[in-house]
Amino acid sequence: MAPSTDYDVLVDMGFDNERAALAVKKTGGLQGALEWLEETQDKPLEELVGSSASNLDEDDPNAEPPALKIGEEAHSLVCADCGKKFRSEAQASFHGEKSGHLNFEESTEEIAPLTEEEKKAKLAELREKLAAKRSTMSEQDKIDKKKNEDIRKKSTKETQDIKEDLQKKEQIKEAAAKRREKVAEIAAKEKIRAKIAADKEERRLKAEKEKAARDGRAPPVPAAASPVATTSGPISSKPASAYTETRLRLQTTNGNVQKSFPVDTTLFEVAAALGAESGVEAQSFVQNYPKKVFDQIDFGQTLKELGLVPSASLIVR
């Protein structure tokens, strides 16, 4: 059995009871109600109810009259701006709010209510509009979702890059601290060995002096200290293990860099120092003679372990 009222038609179509009742009350007919529902489908019900209550305030000169009641005689109104006809003042008022038209005239012509076929056609048209709008919103939702995902990925990558950079700096700090500790330990051991050797030499000289005094001989003369080699005189060669520093000549795309490093510096620390000083990110080092390639696997070894002491020339790749 077909719905008997405009309210029943809207409820049968799928609109909730309160929104359908408000639409009929607001516009006074099915056609206006459908247009009103289409126009306000994105607004929450609370906002629509509040707006309706405000518009019906008795002190408001622009308040809409109530919808036609059952048995009440219908009056026809015509919009002088566009020629559209309306069954009630509520429908005309809704049209004025929607279009901005202000000029309305009374008409003796009575507008017949929609037939069942017209109602079905109107419902089908509204369903098509709603489906098209939902489809458009769905596509926009996909676009917005993709944009949000791209923003999230970019933010995640930037955060990861910052985290990796901090970890790299911490590794450099830890390596530098270990190197300082090792140098300090070597210096302390050298100092202890020098003290032991000096004490031993002092005891030896004392024993020889005492023996010479017993034998009636002159005391032995202490041996002169070994002269320190200078750059102006000949320098005797020494094994690589005797060096504590090595001098590197690094050939980069931005020019050559010459820098000295402790022999226990790792190749990773050399790459980090080069990046901090010249902005060059080293992936590998190449030695022309003898031909060797030092890649990421070798970055954990020291310059001494790689045979780059007392000096070396490397190409940065």
Short mmCIF file of C-alpha atoms in Angstrom, two decimals:
data_model
loop_
_atom_site.label_atom_id
_atom_site.label_comp_id
_atom_site.label_asym_id
_atom_site.label_seq_id
_atom_site.Cartn_x
_atom_site.Cartn_y
_atom_site.Cartn_z
CA MET A 1 0.00 0.00 0.00
CA ALA A 2 1.43 3.40 -1.02
CA PRO A 3 2.23 6.02 1.65
CA SER A 4 -0.74 8.37 2.30
CA THR A 5 1.10 11.53 3.50
CA ASP A 6 4.24 13.46 2.60
CA TYR A 7 5.75 12.47 5.92
CA ASP A 8 5.10 8.75 5.21
CA VAL A 9 6.72 9.11 1.76
CA LEU A 10 9.89 10.59 3.28
CA VAL A 11 10.07 7.94 6.02
CA ASP A 12 9.49 5.20 3.44
CA MET A 13 12.32 6.64 1.39
CA GLY A 14 14.75 6.11 4.29
CA PHE A 15 14.92 9.48 6.07
CA ASP A 16 14.80 9.35 9.86
CA ASN A 17 11.50 10.32 11.52
CA GLU A 18 12.63 13.60 13.11
CA ARG A 19 14.34 14.91 9.96
CA ALA A 20 11.31 13.96 7.80
CA ALA A 21 8.85 15.61 10.22
CA LEU A 22 10.98 18.75 10.35
CA ALA A 23 11.18 18.89 6.54
CA VAL A 24 7.39 18.68 6.14
CA LYS A 25 6.85 21.23 8.92
CA LYS A 26 9.47 23.56 7.44
CA THR A 27 8.21 23.52 3.83
CA GLY A 28 4.58 22.33 3.96
CA GLY A 29 4.81 19.88 1.05
CA LEU A 30 6.69 16.94 -0.45
CA GLN A 31 8.46 18.86 -3.19
CA GLY A 32 9.76 21.55 -0.85
CA ALA A 33 10.61 18.92 1.76
CA LEU A 34 12.71 16.97 -0.73
CA GLU A 35 14.55 20.13 -1.75
CA TRP A 36 15.09 21.09 1.89
CA LEU A 37 16.37 17.62 2.78
CA GLU A 38 18.76 17.69 -0.17
CA GLU A 39 19.97 21.16 0.78
CA THR A 40 20.51 20.31 4.48
CA GLN A 41 21.63 16.67 4.29
CA ASP A 42 25.14 17.52 5.57
CA LYS A 43 23.93 19.50 8.61
CA PRO A 44 23.38 17.79 11.99
CA LEU A 45 19.81 17.43 13.20
CA GLU A 46 20.47 19.50 16.33
CA GLU A 47 21.46 22.50 14.24
CA LEU A 48 18.35 22.19 12.05
CA VAL A 49 16.05 21.89 15.07
CA GLY A 50 17.63 24.96 16.69
CA SER A 51 17.35 26.93 13.47
CA SER A 52 13.70 25.98 13.10
CA ALA A 53 12.90 27.01 16.68
CA SER A 54 14.65 30.34 16.14
CA ASN A 55 12.75 31.04 12.94
CA LEU A 56 9.41 30.44 14.63
CA ASP A 57 10.02 33.02 17.37
CA GLU A 58 6.95 35.23 17.67
CA ASP A 59 9.07 38.36 18.03
CA ASP A 60 10.85 37.72 14.72
CA PRO A 61 9.17 39.66 11.89
CA ASN A 62 10.64 37.25 9.36
CA ALA A 63 9.35 34.11 11.10
CA GLU A 64 7.80 31.48 8.82
CA PRO A 65 4.13 30.59 9.25
CA PRO A 66 3.33 27.03 10.28
CA ALA A 67 2.75 24.37 7.60
CA LEU A 68 -0.73 23.73 6.23
CA LYS A 69 -2.87 21.54 8.44
CA ILE A 70 -5.19 18.79 7.27
CA GLY A 71 -8.41 20.34 5.95
CA GLU A 72 -6.93 23.85 5.70
CA GLU A 73 -7.54 25.58 2.37
CA ALA A 74 -4.38 25.89 0.23
CA HIS A 75 -3.32 29.31 -1.07
CA SER A 76 -1.22 29.62 -4.17
CA LEU A 77 1.72 32.00 -4.21
CA VAL A 78 3.87 33.00 -7.20
CA CYS A 79 7.46 34.23 -7.08
CA ALA A 80 7.53 37.41 -9.15
CA ASP A 81 11.28 37.02 -9.67
CA CYS A 82 11.28 33.55 -11.25
CA GLY A 83 7.58 32.64 -11.75
CA LYS A 84 7.69 29.52 -9.58
CA LYS A 85 4.40 28.61 -7.83
CA PHE A 86 3.95 27.37 -4.26
CA ARG A 87 1.10 25.78 -2.35
CA SER A 88 1.86 27.52 0.98
CA GLU A 89 3.61 30.47 2.54
CA ALA A 90 6.07 28.07 4.17
CA GLN A 91 7.16 26.77 0.75
CA ALA A 92 7.46 30.32 -0.58
CA SER A 93 9.49 31.36 2.47
CA PHE A 94 11.83 28.40 2.00
CA HIS A 95 12.27 29.32 -1.66
CA GLY A 96 13.09 32.91 -0.65
CA GLU A 97 15.73 31.77 1.84
CA LYS A 98 17.28 29.45 -0.70
CA SER A 99 17.22 31.75 -3.77
CA GLY A 100 17.26 35.21 -2.24
CA HIS A 101 14.04 36.18 -4.06
CA LEU A 102 11.86 38.64 -2.14
CA ASN A 103 8.87 39.43 -4.40
CA PHE A 104 5.85 37.11 -4.05
CA GLU A 105 2.23 37.53 -5.22
CA GLU A 106 -0.99 35.72 -4.38
CA SER A 107 -2.65 33.64 -7.07
CA THR A 108 -6.14 32.21 -7.40
CA GLU A 109 -4.72 29.12 -9.08
CA GLU A 110 -4.69 26.11 -6.80
CA ILE A 111 -1.68 23.84 -7.19
CA ALA A 112 -2.59 20.20 -7.24
CA PRO A 113 -0.53 17.86 -5.03
CA LEU A 114 2.00 15.56 -6.66
CA THR A 115 0.60 12.37 -8.19
CA GLU A 116 2.04 9.01 -7.24
CA GLU A 117 4.01 8.95 -10.52
CA GLU A 118 5.39 12.44 -9.87
CA LYS A 119 6.32 11.46 -6.35
CA LYS A 120 8.16 8.36 -7.60
CA ALA A 121 9.95 10.41 -10.26
CA LYS A 122 10.92 13.03 -7.70
CA LEU A 123 12.18 10.36 -5.30
CA ALA A 124 14.19 8.68 -8.08
CA GLU A 125 15.73 12.02 -9.04
CA LEU A 126 16.68 12.76 -5.45
CA ARG A 127 18.17 9.28 -5.02
CA GLU A 128 20.32 9.84 -8.12
CA LYS A 129 21.52 13.21 -6.81
CA LEU A 130 22.33 11.73 -3.40
CA ALA A 131 24.18 8.80 -4.99
CA ALA A 132 26.20 11.17 -7.21
CA LYS A 133 27.05 13.36 -4.24
CA ARG A 134 28.11 10.37 -2.13
CA SER A 135 30.28 9.14 -5.04
CA THR A 136 31.95 12.55 -5.29
CA MET A 137 32.49 12.62 -1.54
CA SER A 138 33.91 9.10 -1.68
CA GLU A 139 36.43 10.11 -4.35
CA GLN A 140 37.37 13.19 -2.33
CA ASP A 141 37.78 11.00 0.75
CA LYS A 142 40.21 8.80 -1.21
CA ILE A 143 42.19 11.85 -2.31
CA ASP A 144 42.27 13.23 1.25
CA LYS A 145 43.27 9.83 2.61
CA LYS A 146 46.15 9.59 0.13
CA LYS A 147 47.31 13.11 1.00
CA ASN A 148 47.23 12.27 4.71
CA GLU A 149 49.17 9.06 4.07
CA ASP A 150 51.80 10.96 2.05
CA ILE A 151 52.12 13.51 4.88
CA ARG A 152 52.47 10.67 7.41
CA LYS A 153 55.16 8.92 5.33
CA LYS A 154 57.07 12.17 4.86
CA SER A 155 56.88 12.90 8.58
CA THR A 156 58.00 9.35 9.41
CA LYS A 157 60.96 9.58 7.01
CA GLU A 158 62.04 12.96 8.40
CA THR A 159 61.80 11.60 11.94
CA GLN A 160 63.82 8.51 10.95
CA ASP A 161 66.48 10.66 9.26
CA ILE A 162 66.79 12.82 12.39
CA LYS A 163 67.02 9.69 14.54
CA GLU A 164 69.72 8.17 12.33
CA ASP A 165 71.66 11.45 12.31
CA LEU A 166 71.55 11.59 16.12
CA GLN A 167 72.69 7.96 16.35
CA LYS A 168 75.55 8.68 13.95
CA LYS A 169 76.66 11.68 16.03
CA GLU A 170 76.48 9.57 19.21
CA GLN A 171 78.65 6.90 17.57
CA ILE A 172 81.20 9.54 16.61
CA LYS A 173 81.21 10.92 20.18
CA GLU A 174 81.60 7.44 21.66
CA ALA A 175 84.43 6.58 19.25
CA ALA A 176 86.21 9.86 20.03
CA ALA A 177 85.83 9.25 23.77
CA LYS A 178 87.24 5.72 23.42
CA ARG A 179 90.11 7.08 21.35
CA ARG A 180 90.93 9.70 23.99
CA GLU A 181 90.80 7.04 26.70
CA LYS A 182 93.12 4.81 24.69
CA VAL A 183 95.59 7.64 24.04
CA ALA A 184 95.53 8.56 27.73
CA GLU A 185 96.09 4.91 28.67
CA ILE A 186 99.05 4.63 26.29
CA ALA A 187 100.53 7.86 27.67
CA ALA A 188 100.12 6.61 31.24
CA LYS A 189 101.83 3.30 30.39
CA GLU A 190 104.68 5.14 28.66
CA LYS A 191 105.09 7.33 31.71
CA ILE A 192 105.20 4.29 33.99
CA ARG A 193 107.74 2.57 31.74
CA ALA A 194 109.90 5.70 31.64
CA LYS A 195 109.77 5.94 35.44
CA ILE A 196 110.74 2.28 35.82
CA ALA A 197 113.62 2.71 33.35
CA ALA A 198 114.82 5.87 35.14
CA ASP A 199 114.73 4.13 38.53
CA LYS A 200 116.60 1.15 37.11
CA GLU A 201 119.28 3.39 35.59
CA GLU A 202 119.60 5.30 38.85
CA ARG A 203 120.13 2.07 40.81
CA ARG A 204 122.67 0.88 38.27
CA LEU A 205 124.67 4.09 38.48
CA LYS A 206 124.54 4.01 42.27
CA ALA A 207 125.80 0.43 42.34
CA GLU A 208 128.66 1.27 39.92
CA LYS A 209 129.65 4.31 41.98
CA GLU A 210 129.76 2.21 45.16
CA LYS A 211 131.85 -0.47 43.43
CA ALA A 212 134.23 2.12 41.99
CA ALA A 213 134.65 3.64 45.46
CA ARG A 214 135.50 0.24 46.89
CA ASP A 215 138.01 -0.43 44.12
CA GLY A 216 139.54 3.06 44.37
CA ARG A 217 138.48 4.01 40.82
CA ALA A 218 136.87 7.14 39.52
CA PRO A 219 133.06 6.96 39.32
CA PRO A 220 131.66 6.19 35.85
CA VAL A 221 130.39 9.08 33.74
CA PRO A 222 126.63 8.86 32.97
CA ALA A 223 125.87 8.29 29.31
CA ALA A 224 124.62 11.35 27.44
CA ALA A 225 120.96 11.41 26.48
CA SER A 226 120.19 10.44 22.91
CA PRO A 227 119.74 13.55 20.73
CA VAL A 228 116.23 14.27 19.53
CA ALA A 229 115.89 14.13 15.76
CA THR A 230 114.99 17.42 14.07
CA THR A 231 113.67 18.29 10.67
CA SER A 232 116.99 20.01 9.82
CA GLY A 233 119.04 16.87 10.25
CA PRO A 234 118.72 13.31 8.95
CA ILE A 235 115.76 11.36 10.29
CA SER A 236 116.20 7.66 10.87
CA SER A 237 113.41 5.45 9.52
CA LYS A 238 111.20 3.59 12.00
CA PRO A 239 108.61 0.81 11.66
CA ALA A 240 104.92 1.64 11.11
CA SER A 241 104.09 0.29 14.54
CA ALA A 242 106.11 3.13 16.10
CA TYR A 243 103.89 5.88 14.68
CA THR A 244 101.00 7.31 16.70
CA GLU A 245 99.58 9.46 13.90
CA THR A 246 99.09 9.11 10.18
CA ARG A 247 98.63 11.82 7.57
CA LEU A 248 95.91 11.30 4.98
CA ARG A 249 95.43 13.08 1.65
CA LEU A 250 91.76 12.74 0.70
CA GLN A 251 90.75 13.52 -2.89
CA THR A 252 87.10 14.61 -3.10
CA THR A 253 84.89 16.19 -5.76
CA ASN A 254 85.22 19.48 -3.84
CA GLY A 255 89.02 19.39 -3.77
CA ASN A 256 91.80 17.79 -1.73
CA VAL A 257 91.75 17.57 2.06
CA GLN A 258 94.89 16.86 4.09
CA LYS A 259 94.39 15.86 7.70
CA SER A 260 96.23 13.96 10.43
CA PHE A 261 94.52 11.27 12.51
CA PRO A 262 95.64 8.99 15.36
CA VAL A 263 96.57 5.56 14.00
CA ASP A 264 93.74 3.93 16.00
CA THR A 265 91.09 6.08 14.25
CA THR A 266 88.55 3.97 12.38
CA LEU A 267 87.74 4.59 8.73
CA PHE A 268 84.16 5.34 9.85
CA GLU A 269 85.45 8.22 11.99
CA VAL A 270 87.50 9.52 9.05
CA ALA A 271 84.35 9.51 6.87
CA ALA A 272 82.38 11.28 9.60
CA ALA A 273 85.07 13.94 10.08
CA LEU A 274 85.24 14.49 6.32
CA GLY A 275 81.45 14.88 6.12
CA ALA A 276 81.41 17.37 9.00
CA GLU A 277 84.26 19.43 7.55
CA SER A 278 83.49 19.47 3.80
CA GLY A 279 79.96 18.06 3.51
CA VAL A 280 81.15 15.08 1.42
CA GLU A 281 79.41 11.80 2.25
CA ALA A 282 81.96 9.00 1.74
CA GLN A 283 80.67 5.59 0.68
CA SER A 284 84.12 4.07 0.02
CA PHE A 285 87.84 4.96 -0.25
CA VAL A 286 90.20 3.89 -3.05
CA GLN A 287 94.00 3.62 -2.77
CA ASN A 288 95.80 3.69 -6.13
CA TYR A 289 99.09 2.11 -5.01
CA PRO A 290 98.94 -0.54 -3.92
CA LYS A 291 95.47 -0.83 -5.48
CA LYS A 292 92.89 -1.30 -2.72
CA VAL A 293 89.22 -0.46 -2.23
CA PHE A 294 87.93 0.15 1.29
CA ASP A 295 84.12 -0.08 1.43
CA GLN A 296 81.54 -0.07 4.26
CA ILE A 297 82.78 -3.46 5.52
CA ASP A 298 86.21 -1.94 6.24
CA PHE A 299 84.85 1.16 8.02
CA GLY A 300 85.08 -0.54 11.41
CA GLN A 301 88.88 -1.11 11.13
CA THR A 302 91.53 1.37 12.25
CA LEU A 303 93.99 3.14 9.95
CA LYS A 304 96.77 1.05 11.49
CA GLU A 305 94.94 -2.22 10.81
CA LEU A 306 94.32 -1.17 7.19
CA GLY A 307 98.03 -0.37 6.62
CA LEU A 308 97.44 3.38 6.10
CA VAL A 309 100.37 4.40 8.37
CA PRO A 310 102.38 6.69 8.43
CA SER A 311 100.63 8.33 5.43
CA ALA A 312 98.29 7.51 2.57
CA SER A 313 96.50 9.07 -0.38
CA LEU A 314 92.86 8.06 -0.83
CA ILE A 315 90.18 8.85 -3.40
CA VAL A 316 86.77 9.43 -1.84
CA ARG A 317 83.87 7.77 -3.66
#
